[in-house]
Amino acid sequence: MPQHVLIVGGGVGGTIVANLLARSLHRDEIEITLIDSTGKHAYMPGWLYMPFNHMSADDDQLIRPERGLLNHHVNLVTGEVQKIDTQNRELRVRHSAGLGEIVGTGGASEAVYPYDYLVLATGARLEPSDLPGLVEGEGKWHHFYSAEASLRLREALHSFEGGRIVITVGGIPYRCPPAPLEFTFLLDEWLRKQGLRDRTEMHYLYPLPRVFPIETVAEVATPLLEERNVNYTIFFNTEAVDTERKIISSMEGEEFPYDLLVLVPPHRGAKVIEASGLGDEQGWLPTDRATLEVKGQQHIYALGDATDLPVSKSGSAAHFEAKVVAHRLIAEIHGEQPANGEATYDGEVMCFLETGQSRATQLVFNYEHPPHPPRPSLYYHMEKQLFNRAYWHLVPQGLV
Amino acid sequence: MPELTDITIDKEIDARGSFCPGPLMELIRGMKALPVGGVLAVLSSDPGSAKDIPAWIQKAKHEYIGAFPEQGYTRFVARKAH
C-alpha cells in the first residue's frame, strides 16, 4: 500500500517537497497530493519591482499555473483546507475550481483527505486588522506585498508630485526582512529619474536599534541611506496609523506626518493553522529548528513562512528547508534513520539585497554565522536579475 | 538587580541562535502581546542583545528588571509598564 503524503501550500517550499518526493520514491511506495487554495504559483520577490515598472502584472515571471511546475505523479487539488484533524489524520477541504479534474472526490465541493504524512507549507497571511487604522483607511496607505497592492502603489507613485514619503513595517515578523530597505533604495532611484527627488523627503522608520535586524547588514545599508539623503528613525514600532490626518505613531511615543505611506502590513500564519489550534498566538507553527517536525505532533512537518523558527521568512529559507523535509520523509517511508547532514536544517538562508543604481549585495547566513555582505556591486544585481528569470526553471522543480 | 528566583515570569521566549529577525524583535513582539504589568523573559545568545534590549526597554519606557547570565546565553527580563 502506498503511503499518502499530503502537502498543504503550493509556494516554493511545498512545491519543492512534492517534486523531490515524486522523483525519489516509486508510485507503489507513495501517493503525493498537493493542496493549494489558488492553483497558481506566485514569485513574490517580483512584487518589489512592479511599482517601478521593472516587472508588469501580466509578466509570466510573476505568476504561473502550479500544475505546470509539478511532477506529473503529484496530484494537485485546488481548494481551501478548512480543518486539520491530527487525531484522525485527515484534512477537510473545500474545493474551489476544476471539480471535474479532482481525482477521487466525485466532484463534491467538500471532501476529506486522509494522510499518513503531512507537510504544512501554509505560508503567511497579511492581517491589516492587527494595526489600528489600516482597515478603516484602506486605499489610503500602500504596500507591495501582493500584485494588486503593488499596482496600486505604482499608480500612486505615478501621480505623486512631491512631499514626504514614509516607509516602514506594521509588525514583526514580516516576509523578506530586506524588502523595506530594497524598496527605499529603488524608490530613491526612481524619484531621481522622474526629477522628483528634490521635492521629496524620504523617511525610513524601523523597529530595531538599527536599520536592519542584523548588525553586519545594517553597517552596509546605513551609509547608503545617508549617501542618498534618506532620513531614518530607529526604535519605531508602529502602533497606529491615522489615514485622515496622515500621521503614523509608534509604541515609543513618536509621531510622523506623511503624504504617502508605504507600510508592510502585519503578518500572521494561515487561518487554517489557527482554526485547527496548531499555531502560537500569531498562527505560526511551533517547529523543531533542526528536524522541522511540528512540535508535539507525529508525522507532521512544517516549513517556510508557516513556522515559528528564528530565521527570515523568505523563499530562500523555504527552499533549503524543503530539501530537509523531503530527505526526512524519504528516510521515514523507507523505514530508515535519516542521515545527519542533509536531514538537519542549520538555519541556512541565502538572499540578495537590492541597493538601487543597478547594484546589490548578498546575504548568506545560518543559525550560528551572521552574514558578511560584500560591497554592493553590479555583479550581485545581475545575479539577482538572472535568478528572477531562472527561478521558474530550477527552483520549484528542486533542481538547485 | 533582584535574584531571578524572586521574579515571577509570565512568558519566556527562547530566541537563542536567532540573527534574523533576532532576539530584540522577539522581545518587542512578546511585549506587545503581554498585558500591562506582565513580566517577559527572552533568552538570547546574541552578544548584541546586552546593548539592544536595555536600550529599547528604556526608549519604550518599560521596566528593565535585568540580565541573568546562563551557560552560553543570557536571560533578559522586563516588565510591561504601559
Tab-separated table of C-alpha atoms in Angstrom:
chain	number	residue	atom	x	y	z
A	1	MET	CA	0.000	0.000	0.000
A	2	PRO	CA	1.408	3.404	-0.886
A	3	GLN	CA	1.789	5.941	1.912
A	4	HIS	CA	-0.286	9.092	1.486
A	5	VAL	CA	1.651	12.317	1.758
A	6	LEU	CA	-0.435	15.484	1.808
A	7	ILE	CA	1.270	18.797	1.239
A	8	VAL	CA	-0.668	21.968	2.037
A	9	GLY	CA	0.524	25.015	0.115
A	10	GLY	CA	1.891	25.381	-3.401
A	11	GLY	CA	4.503	28.023	-2.674
A	12	VAL	CA	8.196	27.433	-3.094
A	13	GLY	CA	8.557	25.065	-0.109
A	14	GLY	CA	5.535	22.843	-0.754
A	15	THR	CA	6.263	22.561	-4.466
A	16	ILE	CA	9.906	21.530	-3.959
A	17	VAL	CA	8.947	18.878	-1.373
A	18	ALA	CA	6.319	17.435	-3.760
A	19	ASN	CA	8.727	17.268	-6.685
A	20	LEU	CA	11.631	15.802	-4.701
A	21	LEU	CA	9.395	13.076	-3.259
A	22	ALA	CA	7.904	12.257	-6.677
A	23	ARG	CA	11.364	11.901	-8.185
A	24	SER	CA	12.833	9.841	-5.349
A	25	LEU	CA	10.057	7.397	-4.475
A	26	HIS	CA	8.205	4.810	-6.551
A	27	ARG	CA	4.442	5.115	-7.042
A	28	ASP	CA	3.971	1.843	-5.181
A	29	GLU	CA	5.530	3.480	-2.152
A	30	ILE	CA	3.892	6.873	-2.137
A	31	GLU	CA	0.921	8.886	-3.294
A	32	ILE	CA	1.537	12.610	-3.179
A	33	THR	CA	-1.224	15.208	-3.154
A	34	LEU	CA	-0.577	18.931	-3.006
A	35	ILE	CA	-3.484	21.131	-1.940
A	36	ASP	CA	-3.329	24.807	-2.842
A	37	SER	CA	-6.035	27.436	-2.475
A	38	THR	CA	-5.395	29.116	-5.838
A	39	GLY	CA	-3.673	26.545	-8.043
A	40	LYS	CA	-1.313	29.349	-9.018
A	41	HIS	CA	2.310	29.810	-8.063
A	42	ALA	CA	3.460	33.352	-7.375
A	43	TYR	CA	7.056	34.572	-7.471
A	44	MET	CA	6.616	37.021	-4.610
A	45	PRO	CA	10.030	38.752	-4.882
A	46	GLY	CA	8.794	40.157	-8.211
A	47	TRP	CA	6.207	42.393	-6.465
A	48	LEU	CA	9.016	44.663	-5.245
A	49	TYR	CA	9.812	45.681	-8.814
A	50	MET	CA	6.261	46.335	-10.034
A	51	PRO	CA	5.823	49.892	-8.695
A	52	PHE	CA	8.872	50.925	-10.705
A	53	ASN	CA	7.784	49.170	-13.932
A	54	HIS	CA	10.648	46.672	-13.786
A	55	MET	CA	8.047	43.903	-13.892
A	56	SER	CA	4.432	44.122	-15.027
A	57	ALA	CA	1.288	42.389	-13.773
A	58	ASP	CA	0.881	40.281	-16.906
A	59	ASP	CA	4.517	39.178	-16.823
A	60	ASP	CA	4.660	35.383	-16.675
A	61	GLN	CA	7.735	35.784	-14.453
A	62	LEU	CA	5.342	36.718	-11.651
A	63	ILE	CA	2.668	34.032	-11.695
A	64	ARG	CA	2.201	30.664	-13.386
A	65	PRO	CA	-0.130	27.670	-13.031
A	66	GLU	CA	1.081	25.354	-10.278
A	67	ARG	CA	0.239	22.280	-12.358
A	68	GLY	CA	2.966	23.104	-14.864
A	69	LEU	CA	5.600	23.172	-12.102
A	70	LEU	CA	4.682	19.839	-10.545
A	71	ASN	CA	5.941	16.379	-11.431
A	72	HIS	CA	3.083	14.510	-13.165
A	73	HIS	CA	2.998	11.954	-10.334
A	74	VAL	CA	1.839	14.671	-7.931
A	75	ASN	CA	-1.952	15.137	-7.622
A	76	LEU	CA	-2.969	18.789	-7.418
A	77	VAL	CA	-6.132	19.775	-5.575
A	78	THR	CA	-7.296	23.369	-5.790
A	79	GLY	CA	-9.132	24.149	-2.599
A	80	GLU	CA	-9.042	25.677	0.834
A	81	VAL	CA	-8.155	23.432	3.760
A	82	GLN	CA	-10.817	24.144	6.397
A	83	LYS	CA	-9.543	21.974	9.220
A	84	ILE	CA	-6.514	19.849	10.031
A	85	ASP	CA	-7.603	16.918	12.188
A	86	THR	CA	-4.430	15.478	13.688
A	87	GLN	CA	-6.338	12.934	15.805
A	88	ASN	CA	-7.874	11.194	12.796
A	89	ARG	CA	-5.064	12.200	10.428
A	90	GLU	CA	-7.275	13.866	7.853
A	91	LEU	CA	-7.951	17.246	6.276
A	92	ARG	CA	-11.296	18.776	5.396
A	93	VAL	CA	-11.012	20.626	2.104
A	94	ARG	CA	-13.418	22.930	0.285
A	95	HIS	CA	-12.678	22.735	-3.419
A	96	SER	CA	-12.542	25.968	-5.329
A	97	ALA	CA	-12.170	25.129	-9.020
A	98	GLY	CA	-11.859	22.439	-11.667
A	99	LEU	CA	-14.007	19.944	-9.739
A	100	GLY	CA	-14.210	17.503	-12.608
A	101	GLU	CA	-10.450	17.105	-12.592
A	102	ILE	CA	-10.182	16.260	-8.912
A	103	VAL	CA	-9.315	12.633	-8.505
A	104	GLY	CA	-11.441	10.524	-6.204
A	105	THR	CA	-13.848	13.148	-4.910
A	106	GLY	CA	-16.677	12.646	-7.385
A	107	GLY	CA	-16.716	16.389	-7.957
A	108	ALA	CA	-18.005	17.133	-4.451
A	109	SER	CA	-17.400	20.664	-3.250
A	110	GLU	CA	-16.074	19.442	0.078
A	111	ALA	CA	-14.069	16.313	0.788
A	112	VAL	CA	-11.954	14.665	3.443
A	113	TYR	CA	-8.367	13.718	2.638
A	114	PRO	CA	-6.663	11.186	4.896
A	115	TYR	CA	-2.884	11.253	5.295
A	116	ASP	CA	-0.028	9.200	6.646
A	117	TYR	CA	2.384	12.136	6.455
A	118	LEU	CA	1.513	15.805	6.379
A	119	VAL	CA	3.627	18.755	5.214
A	120	LEU	CA	2.386	22.203	6.222
A	121	ALA	CA	3.712	24.852	3.864
A	122	THR	CA	0.782	27.146	4.543
A	123	GLY	CA	2.766	30.402	4.431
A	124	ALA	CA	1.904	33.740	5.998
A	125	ARG	CA	-1.157	35.930	5.539
A	126	LEU	CA	-1.437	39.695	5.662
A	127	GLU	CA	-3.589	40.887	8.563
A	128	PRO	CA	-4.070	44.684	8.437
A	129	SER	CA	-6.611	44.479	11.282
A	130	ASP	CA	-3.692	43.879	13.680
A	131	LEU	CA	-2.706	47.550	13.384
A	132	PRO	CA	-5.275	50.217	14.317
A	133	GLY	CA	-6.164	52.489	11.401
A	134	LEU	CA	-5.265	50.229	8.492
A	135	VAL	CA	-8.665	48.640	7.846
A	136	GLU	CA	-10.549	51.952	8.225
A	137	GLY	CA	-8.024	53.660	5.980
A	138	GLU	CA	-7.934	51.043	3.252
A	139	GLY	CA	-6.819	52.567	-0.038
A	140	LYS	CA	-5.157	55.468	1.791
A	141	TRP	CA	-1.897	53.672	2.537
A	142	HIS	CA	0.225	51.423	0.355
A	143	HIS	CA	2.333	48.290	0.277
A	144	PHE	CA	3.983	45.954	-2.186
A	145	TYR	CA	3.129	42.586	-0.617
A	146	SER	CA	0.684	41.479	-3.324
A	147	ALA	CA	0.495	42.039	-7.071
A	148	GLU	CA	-2.681	44.135	-6.683
A	149	ALA	CA	-1.189	46.331	-3.961
A	150	SER	CA	1.993	46.844	-5.989
A	151	LEU	CA	-0.091	48.024	-8.933
A	152	ARG	CA	-1.978	50.480	-6.713
A	153	LEU	CA	1.322	51.753	-5.348
A	154	ARG	CA	2.590	52.151	-8.899
A	155	GLU	CA	-0.441	54.345	-9.682
A	156	ALA	CA	0.083	56.391	-6.500
A	157	LEU	CA	3.739	56.971	-7.372
A	158	HIS	CA	2.891	57.949	-10.920
A	159	SER	CA	0.570	60.695	-9.664
A	160	PHE	CA	2.945	61.762	-6.847
A	161	GLU	CA	4.246	65.298	-7.249
A	162	GLY	CA	6.472	65.602	-4.186
A	163	GLY	CA	6.139	65.654	-0.379
A	164	ARG	CA	7.105	63.281	2.384
A	165	ILE	CA	7.144	59.521	1.828
A	166	VAL	CA	7.329	57.324	4.930
A	167	ILE	CA	8.441	53.702	4.543
A	168	THR	CA	8.059	51.306	7.464
A	169	VAL	CA	6.722	47.986	8.749
A	170	GLY	CA	3.436	47.399	10.555
A	171	GLY	CA	4.548	44.489	12.687
A	172	ILE	CA	7.048	41.729	13.192
A	173	PRO	CA	7.820	39.221	11.861
A	174	TYR	CA	7.195	40.007	8.191
A	175	ARG	CA	8.243	38.272	4.987
A	176	CYS	CA	11.585	39.125	3.408
A	177	PRO	CA	13.274	41.353	6.025
A	178	PRO	CA	15.395	43.287	3.453
A	179	ALA	CA	12.347	44.293	1.361
A	180	PRO	CA	11.610	47.688	3.037
A	181	LEU	CA	15.264	48.712	2.580
A	182	GLU	CA	15.289	47.473	-1.013
A	183	PHE	CA	12.080	49.379	-1.719
A	184	THR	CA	13.620	52.541	-0.223
A	185	PHE	CA	16.721	52.295	-2.440
A	186	LEU	CA	14.698	51.539	-5.585
A	187	LEU	CA	12.285	54.389	-4.780
A	188	ASP	CA	15.153	56.859	-4.348
A	189	GLU	CA	16.488	55.831	-7.756
A	190	TRP	CA	13.052	56.077	-9.393
A	191	LEU	CA	12.325	59.543	-7.896
A	192	ARG	CA	15.680	60.809	-9.194
A	193	LYS	CA	14.863	59.548	-12.688
A	194	GLN	CA	11.464	61.248	-12.556
A	195	GLY	CA	13.039	64.530	-11.446
A	196	LEU	CA	11.043	64.390	-8.192
A	197	ARG	CA	13.766	63.651	-5.666
A	198	ASP	CA	14.449	67.326	-4.859
A	199	ARG	CA	10.787	67.772	-3.988
A	200	THR	CA	10.575	64.595	-1.902
A	201	GLU	CA	11.614	63.919	1.669
A	202	MET	CA	12.080	60.202	2.273
A	203	HIS	CA	11.808	58.834	5.799
A	204	TYR	CA	12.575	55.201	6.703
A	205	LEU	CA	11.266	54.066	10.109
A	206	TYR	CA	12.415	50.785	11.644
A	207	PRO	CA	11.529	48.971	14.894
A	208	LEU	CA	15.081	47.988	15.888
A	209	PRO	CA	18.106	49.965	17.130
A	210	ARG	CA	19.487	49.820	13.576
A	211	VAL	CA	18.078	49.913	10.056
A	212	PHE	CA	18.170	46.113	9.603
A	213	PRO	CA	17.919	43.222	12.092
A	214	ILE	CA	21.485	42.020	11.519
A	215	GLU	CA	24.269	44.399	12.536
A	216	THR	CA	26.670	43.453	9.706
A	217	VAL	CA	23.979	44.254	7.133
A	218	ALA	CA	22.956	47.487	8.868
A	219	GLU	CA	26.611	48.561	8.651
A	220	VAL	CA	26.401	48.307	4.857
A	221	ALA	CA	22.900	49.794	4.494
A	222	THR	CA	23.149	52.804	6.851
A	223	PRO	CA	25.834	54.707	4.875
A	224	LEU	CA	23.818	54.062	1.704
A	225	LEU	CA	20.728	55.693	3.258
A	226	GLU	CA	22.856	58.666	4.357
A	227	GLU	CA	24.544	58.941	0.959
A	228	ARG	CA	21.123	59.102	-0.715
A	229	ASN	CA	19.731	61.620	1.717
A	230	VAL	CA	17.121	59.282	3.182
A	231	ASN	CA	16.205	60.202	6.775
A	232	TYR	CA	15.857	57.286	9.141
A	233	THR	CA	14.471	56.785	12.624
A	234	ILE	CA	15.207	53.643	14.602
A	235	PHE	CA	13.247	52.167	17.518
A	236	PHE	CA	9.991	52.999	15.760
A	237	ASN	CA	7.447	50.206	16.364
A	238	THR	CA	4.278	51.269	14.604
A	239	GLU	CA	1.301	51.417	16.959
A	240	ALA	CA	-1.342	53.158	14.850
A	241	VAL	CA	-1.960	54.921	11.557
A	242	ASP	CA	-4.320	57.857	11.165
A	243	THR	CA	-5.020	57.983	7.437
A	244	GLU	CA	-7.276	61.061	7.768
A	245	ARG	CA	-4.645	63.234	9.456
A	246	LYS	CA	-1.865	61.334	7.627
A	247	ILE	CA	0.116	60.606	10.779
A	248	ILE	CA	1.848	57.403	11.861
A	249	SER	CA	2.626	56.835	15.560
A	250	SER	CA	4.827	54.385	17.473
A	251	MET	CA	4.818	52.311	20.675
A	252	GLU	CA	7.749	54.500	21.732
A	253	GLY	CA	5.579	57.634	21.604
A	254	GLU	CA	6.793	59.284	18.366
A	255	GLU	CA	4.633	60.607	15.511
A	256	PHE	CA	5.435	61.359	11.898
A	257	PRO	CA	3.242	63.076	9.319
A	258	TYR	CA	3.371	61.814	5.723
A	259	ASP	CA	1.990	62.484	2.269
A	260	LEU	CA	2.455	58.916	1.049
A	261	LEU	CA	2.730	55.945	3.390
A	262	VAL	CA	4.314	52.647	2.318
A	263	LEU	CA	3.880	50.169	5.161
A	264	VAL	CA	4.480	46.412	5.163
A	265	PRO	CA	1.206	45.050	6.587
A	266	PRO	CA	1.223	42.975	9.792
A	267	HIS	CA	1.623	39.242	9.102
A	268	ARG	CA	0.136	36.124	10.694
A	269	GLY	CA	0.165	32.414	9.974
A	270	ALA	CA	-2.559	30.841	7.810
A	271	LYS	CA	-6.149	30.871	9.093
A	272	VAL	CA	-6.382	27.061	8.966
A	273	ILE	CA	-3.481	26.798	11.432
A	274	GLU	CA	-5.384	28.990	13.895
A	275	ALA	CA	-8.699	27.215	13.173
A	276	SER	CA	-7.064	23.849	13.869
A	277	GLY	CA	-5.471	25.034	17.127
A	278	LEU	CA	-1.966	24.213	15.917
A	279	GLY	CA	-0.257	27.618	15.978
A	280	ASP	CA	1.027	30.092	18.546
A	281	GLU	CA	-0.795	33.384	19.250
A	282	GLN	CA	0.160	34.735	15.808
A	283	GLY	CA	-0.644	31.496	13.998
A	284	TRP	CA	2.960	30.332	13.474
A	285	LEU	CA	3.604	26.597	13.821
A	286	PRO	CA	5.863	25.561	16.715
A	287	THR	CA	8.589	23.803	14.725
A	288	ASP	CA	11.731	21.894	15.679
A	289	ARG	CA	14.591	24.058	14.447
A	290	ALA	CA	16.680	21.098	13.208
A	291	THR	CA	14.212	18.387	12.109
A	292	LEU	CA	11.368	20.742	11.038
A	293	GLU	CA	8.796	18.464	12.688
A	294	VAL	CA	5.812	20.242	14.217
A	295	LYS	CA	6.350	20.041	17.977
A	296	GLY	CA	4.074	17.651	19.807
A	297	GLN	CA	2.827	16.005	16.585
A	298	GLN	CA	3.772	12.849	14.736
A	299	HIS	CA	4.500	12.653	11.004
A	300	ILE	CA	3.813	16.359	10.506
A	301	TYR	CA	6.448	18.715	9.122
A	302	ALA	CA	6.352	22.494	8.687
A	303	LEU	CA	8.454	24.748	6.519
A	304	GLY	CA	8.745	28.225	5.083
A	305	ASP	CA	6.833	31.230	6.372
A	306	ALA	CA	4.430	28.986	8.331
A	307	THR	CA	6.984	28.115	11.043
A	308	ASP	CA	7.939	29.962	14.218
A	309	LEU	CA	11.663	29.475	13.505
A	310	PRO	CA	14.066	32.345	14.222
A	311	VAL	CA	15.073	32.687	10.568
A	312	SER	CA	13.863	35.159	7.977
A	313	LYS	CA	10.514	34.411	6.390
A	314	SER	CA	11.740	34.055	2.840
A	315	GLY	CA	11.602	31.838	-0.206
A	316	SER	CA	15.248	31.072	0.408
A	317	ALA	CA	14.639	29.606	3.878
A	318	ALA	CA	11.697	27.572	2.481
A	319	HIS	CA	13.939	26.342	-0.351
A	320	PHE	CA	16.626	24.979	1.999
A	321	GLU	CA	14.055	23.610	4.459
A	322	ALA	CA	12.178	21.761	1.692
A	323	LYS	CA	15.233	19.616	0.949
A	324	VAL	CA	15.493	18.647	4.631
A	325	VAL	CA	11.783	17.757	4.859
A	326	ALA	CA	11.940	15.665	1.655
A	327	HIS	CA	15.062	13.890	2.862
A	328	ARG	CA	13.481	13.005	6.192
A	329	LEU	CA	10.229	11.829	4.607
A	330	ILE	CA	12.064	9.566	2.163
A	331	ALA	CA	14.019	8.004	5.042
A	332	GLU	CA	10.850	7.598	7.141
A	333	ILE	CA	8.924	5.953	4.310
A	334	HIS	CA	11.864	3.583	3.710
A	335	GLY	CA	11.940	2.824	7.431
A	336	GLU	CA	15.485	4.194	7.707
A	337	GLN	CA	17.175	6.633	10.060
A	338	PRO	CA	17.640	9.976	8.284
A	339	ALA	CA	21.317	10.684	7.548
A	340	ASN	CA	22.539	13.535	9.703
A	341	GLY	CA	23.825	16.303	7.408
A	342	GLU	CA	21.146	16.511	4.724
A	343	ALA	CA	18.329	15.769	7.161
A	344	THR	CA	19.099	18.625	9.540
A	345	TYR	CA	18.259	22.278	8.940
A	346	ASP	CA	21.013	24.573	10.188
A	347	GLY	CA	19.146	27.831	9.560
A	348	GLU	CA	20.653	28.342	6.119
A	349	VAL	CA	19.403	31.379	4.172
A	350	MET	CA	20.882	32.985	1.061
A	351	CYS	CA	19.317	36.106	-0.373
A	352	PHE	CA	20.072	39.333	-2.196
A	353	LEU	CA	19.582	42.921	-1.121
A	354	GLU	CA	18.998	45.356	-3.984
A	355	THR	CA	20.650	48.692	-3.196
A	356	GLY	CA	19.433	50.626	-6.276
A	357	GLN	CA	21.525	52.170	-9.042
A	358	SER	CA	21.917	48.674	-10.558
A	359	ARG	CA	23.739	47.338	-7.536
A	360	ALA	CA	23.016	44.674	-4.952
A	361	THR	CA	24.702	42.710	-2.213
A	362	GLN	CA	24.236	39.158	-0.994
A	363	LEU	CA	23.395	37.768	2.459
A	364	VAL	CA	24.416	34.218	3.366
A	365	PHE	CA	23.883	33.060	6.939
A	366	ASN	CA	22.658	30.317	9.257
A	367	TYR	CA	21.753	29.884	12.943
A	368	GLU	CA	25.384	30.180	14.009
A	369	HIS	CA	27.016	32.522	11.492
A	370	PRO	CA	25.791	36.012	10.646
A	371	PRO	CA	26.189	37.261	7.065
A	372	HIS	CA	29.133	39.331	5.894
A	373	PRO	CA	27.661	41.108	2.885
A	374	PRO	CA	30.124	42.105	0.173
A	375	ARG	CA	30.262	45.685	-1.120
A	376	PRO	CA	27.163	46.302	-3.319
A	377	SER	CA	28.017	45.775	-6.976
A	378	LEU	CA	26.619	45.290	-10.448
A	379	TYR	CA	27.625	41.624	-10.229
A	380	TYR	CA	25.103	40.763	-7.466
A	381	HIS	CA	22.418	42.890	-9.101
A	382	MET	CA	22.848	40.916	-12.342
A	383	GLU	CA	22.866	37.659	-10.399
A	384	LYS	CA	19.545	38.616	-8.797
A	385	GLN	CA	18.061	39.614	-12.162
A	386	LEU	CA	19.192	36.276	-13.603
A	387	PHE	CA	17.739	34.445	-10.621
A	388	ASN	CA	14.379	36.209	-11.166
A	389	ARG	CA	14.271	34.565	-14.630
A	390	ALA	CA	15.943	31.236	-13.843
A	391	TYR	CA	13.714	30.652	-10.803
A	392	TRP	CA	10.913	29.109	-12.855
A	393	HIS	CA	13.184	26.515	-14.431
A	394	LEU	CA	15.266	25.487	-11.440
A	395	VAL	CA	13.795	26.188	-8.014
A	396	PRO	CA	10.231	24.745	-7.859
A	397	GLN	CA	11.488	21.582	-9.540
A	398	GLY	CA	14.067	21.113	-6.779
A	399	LEU	CA	16.955	21.122	-9.251
A	400	VAL	CA	19.111	23.522	-7.207
B	1	MET	CA	19.213	43.714	40.467
B	2	PRO	CA	16.812	41.210	42.104
B	3	GLU	CA	17.539	37.481	42.213
B	4	LEU	CA	15.990	35.534	39.342
B	5	THR	CA	14.270	33.254	41.834
B	6	ASP	CA	12.374	36.267	43.274
B	7	ILE	CA	10.730	37.084	39.945
B	8	THR	CA	7.582	35.543	38.525
B	9	ILE	CA	7.986	35.293	34.791
B	10	ASP	CA	4.694	35.341	32.856
B	11	LYS	CA	6.125	34.439	29.463
B	12	GLU	CA	9.517	33.222	28.285
B	13	ILE	CA	10.697	33.311	24.666
B	14	ASP	CA	13.672	31.249	23.504
B	15	ALA	CA	15.397	33.380	20.856
B	16	ARG	CA	18.784	31.622	21.020
B	17	GLY	CA	20.560	31.258	17.688
B	18	SER	CA	18.459	33.970	16.133
B	19	PHE	CA	20.116	36.555	13.894
B	20	CYS	CA	17.177	37.455	11.737
B	21	PRO	CA	14.806	38.813	12.910
B	22	GLY	CA	16.663	38.468	16.222
B	23	PRO	CA	16.035	38.434	19.989
B	24	LEU	CA	15.046	42.099	20.277
B	25	MET	CA	12.275	41.596	17.722
B	26	GLU	CA	11.087	38.591	19.706
B	27	LEU	CA	11.069	40.742	22.846
B	28	ILE	CA	9.093	43.549	21.177
B	29	ARG	CA	6.631	41.024	19.748
B	30	GLY	CA	6.269	39.422	23.191
B	31	MET	CA	5.815	42.800	24.908
B	32	LYS	CA	3.022	43.742	22.527
B	33	ALA	CA	1.090	40.564	23.339
B	34	LEU	CA	1.610	40.822	27.135
B	35	PRO	CA	-0.891	42.531	29.489
B	36	VAL	CA	0.343	45.660	31.335
B	37	GLY	CA	2.295	44.601	34.426
B	38	GLY	CA	3.292	41.261	32.883
B	39	VAL	CA	6.898	40.035	33.058
B	40	LEU	CA	8.638	38.793	29.937
B	41	ALA	CA	11.899	36.858	29.670
B	42	VAL	CA	13.863	36.423	26.447
B	43	LEU	CA	16.762	34.001	26.107
B	44	SER	CA	19.468	35.271	23.784
B	45	SER	CA	22.871	34.011	22.687
B	46	ASP	CA	23.491	37.162	20.625
B	47	PRO	CA	26.123	39.386	22.317
B	48	GLY	CA	24.413	42.460	20.762
B	49	SER	CA	21.364	41.888	22.984
B	50	ALA	CA	23.231	43.212	26.041
B	51	LYS	CA	23.153	46.646	24.413
B	52	ASP	CA	19.991	46.462	22.250
B	53	ILE	CA	17.483	45.078	24.735
B	54	PRO	CA	18.029	47.558	27.630
B	55	ALA	CA	18.190	50.415	25.097
B	56	TRP	CA	14.808	49.547	23.614
B	57	ILE	CA	13.185	48.999	27.012
B	58	GLN	CA	14.391	52.441	28.107
B	59	LYS	CA	13.222	54.068	24.862
B	60	ALA	CA	9.797	52.395	25.064
B	61	LYS	CA	9.576	53.315	28.787
B	62	HIS	CA	9.071	49.787	30.103
B	63	GLU	CA	10.787	48.486	33.249
B	64	TYR	CA	14.098	46.677	32.811
B	65	ILE	CA	14.496	44.053	35.532
B	66	GLY	CA	17.868	42.686	34.487
B	67	ALA	CA	20.112	40.346	32.508
B	68	PHE	CA	20.823	36.965	34.088
B	69	PRO	CA	23.762	35.036	32.560
B	70	GLU	CA	23.312	31.298	31.980
B	71	GLN	CA	25.555	28.704	30.305
B	72	GLY	CA	26.102	30.066	26.768
B	73	TYR	CA	23.193	32.538	26.821
B	74	THR	CA	21.555	35.315	28.809
B	75	ARG	CA	18.025	35.629	30.141
B	76	PHE	CA	16.736	39.214	29.769
B	77	VAL	CA	13.774	40.103	31.953
B	78	ALA	CA	11.468	43.120	31.700
B	79	ARG	CA	8.051	44.266	32.925
B	80	LYS	CA	5.492	45.868	30.634
B	81	ALA	CA	4.813	49.299	32.141
B	82	HIS	CA	2.026	50.713	29.970
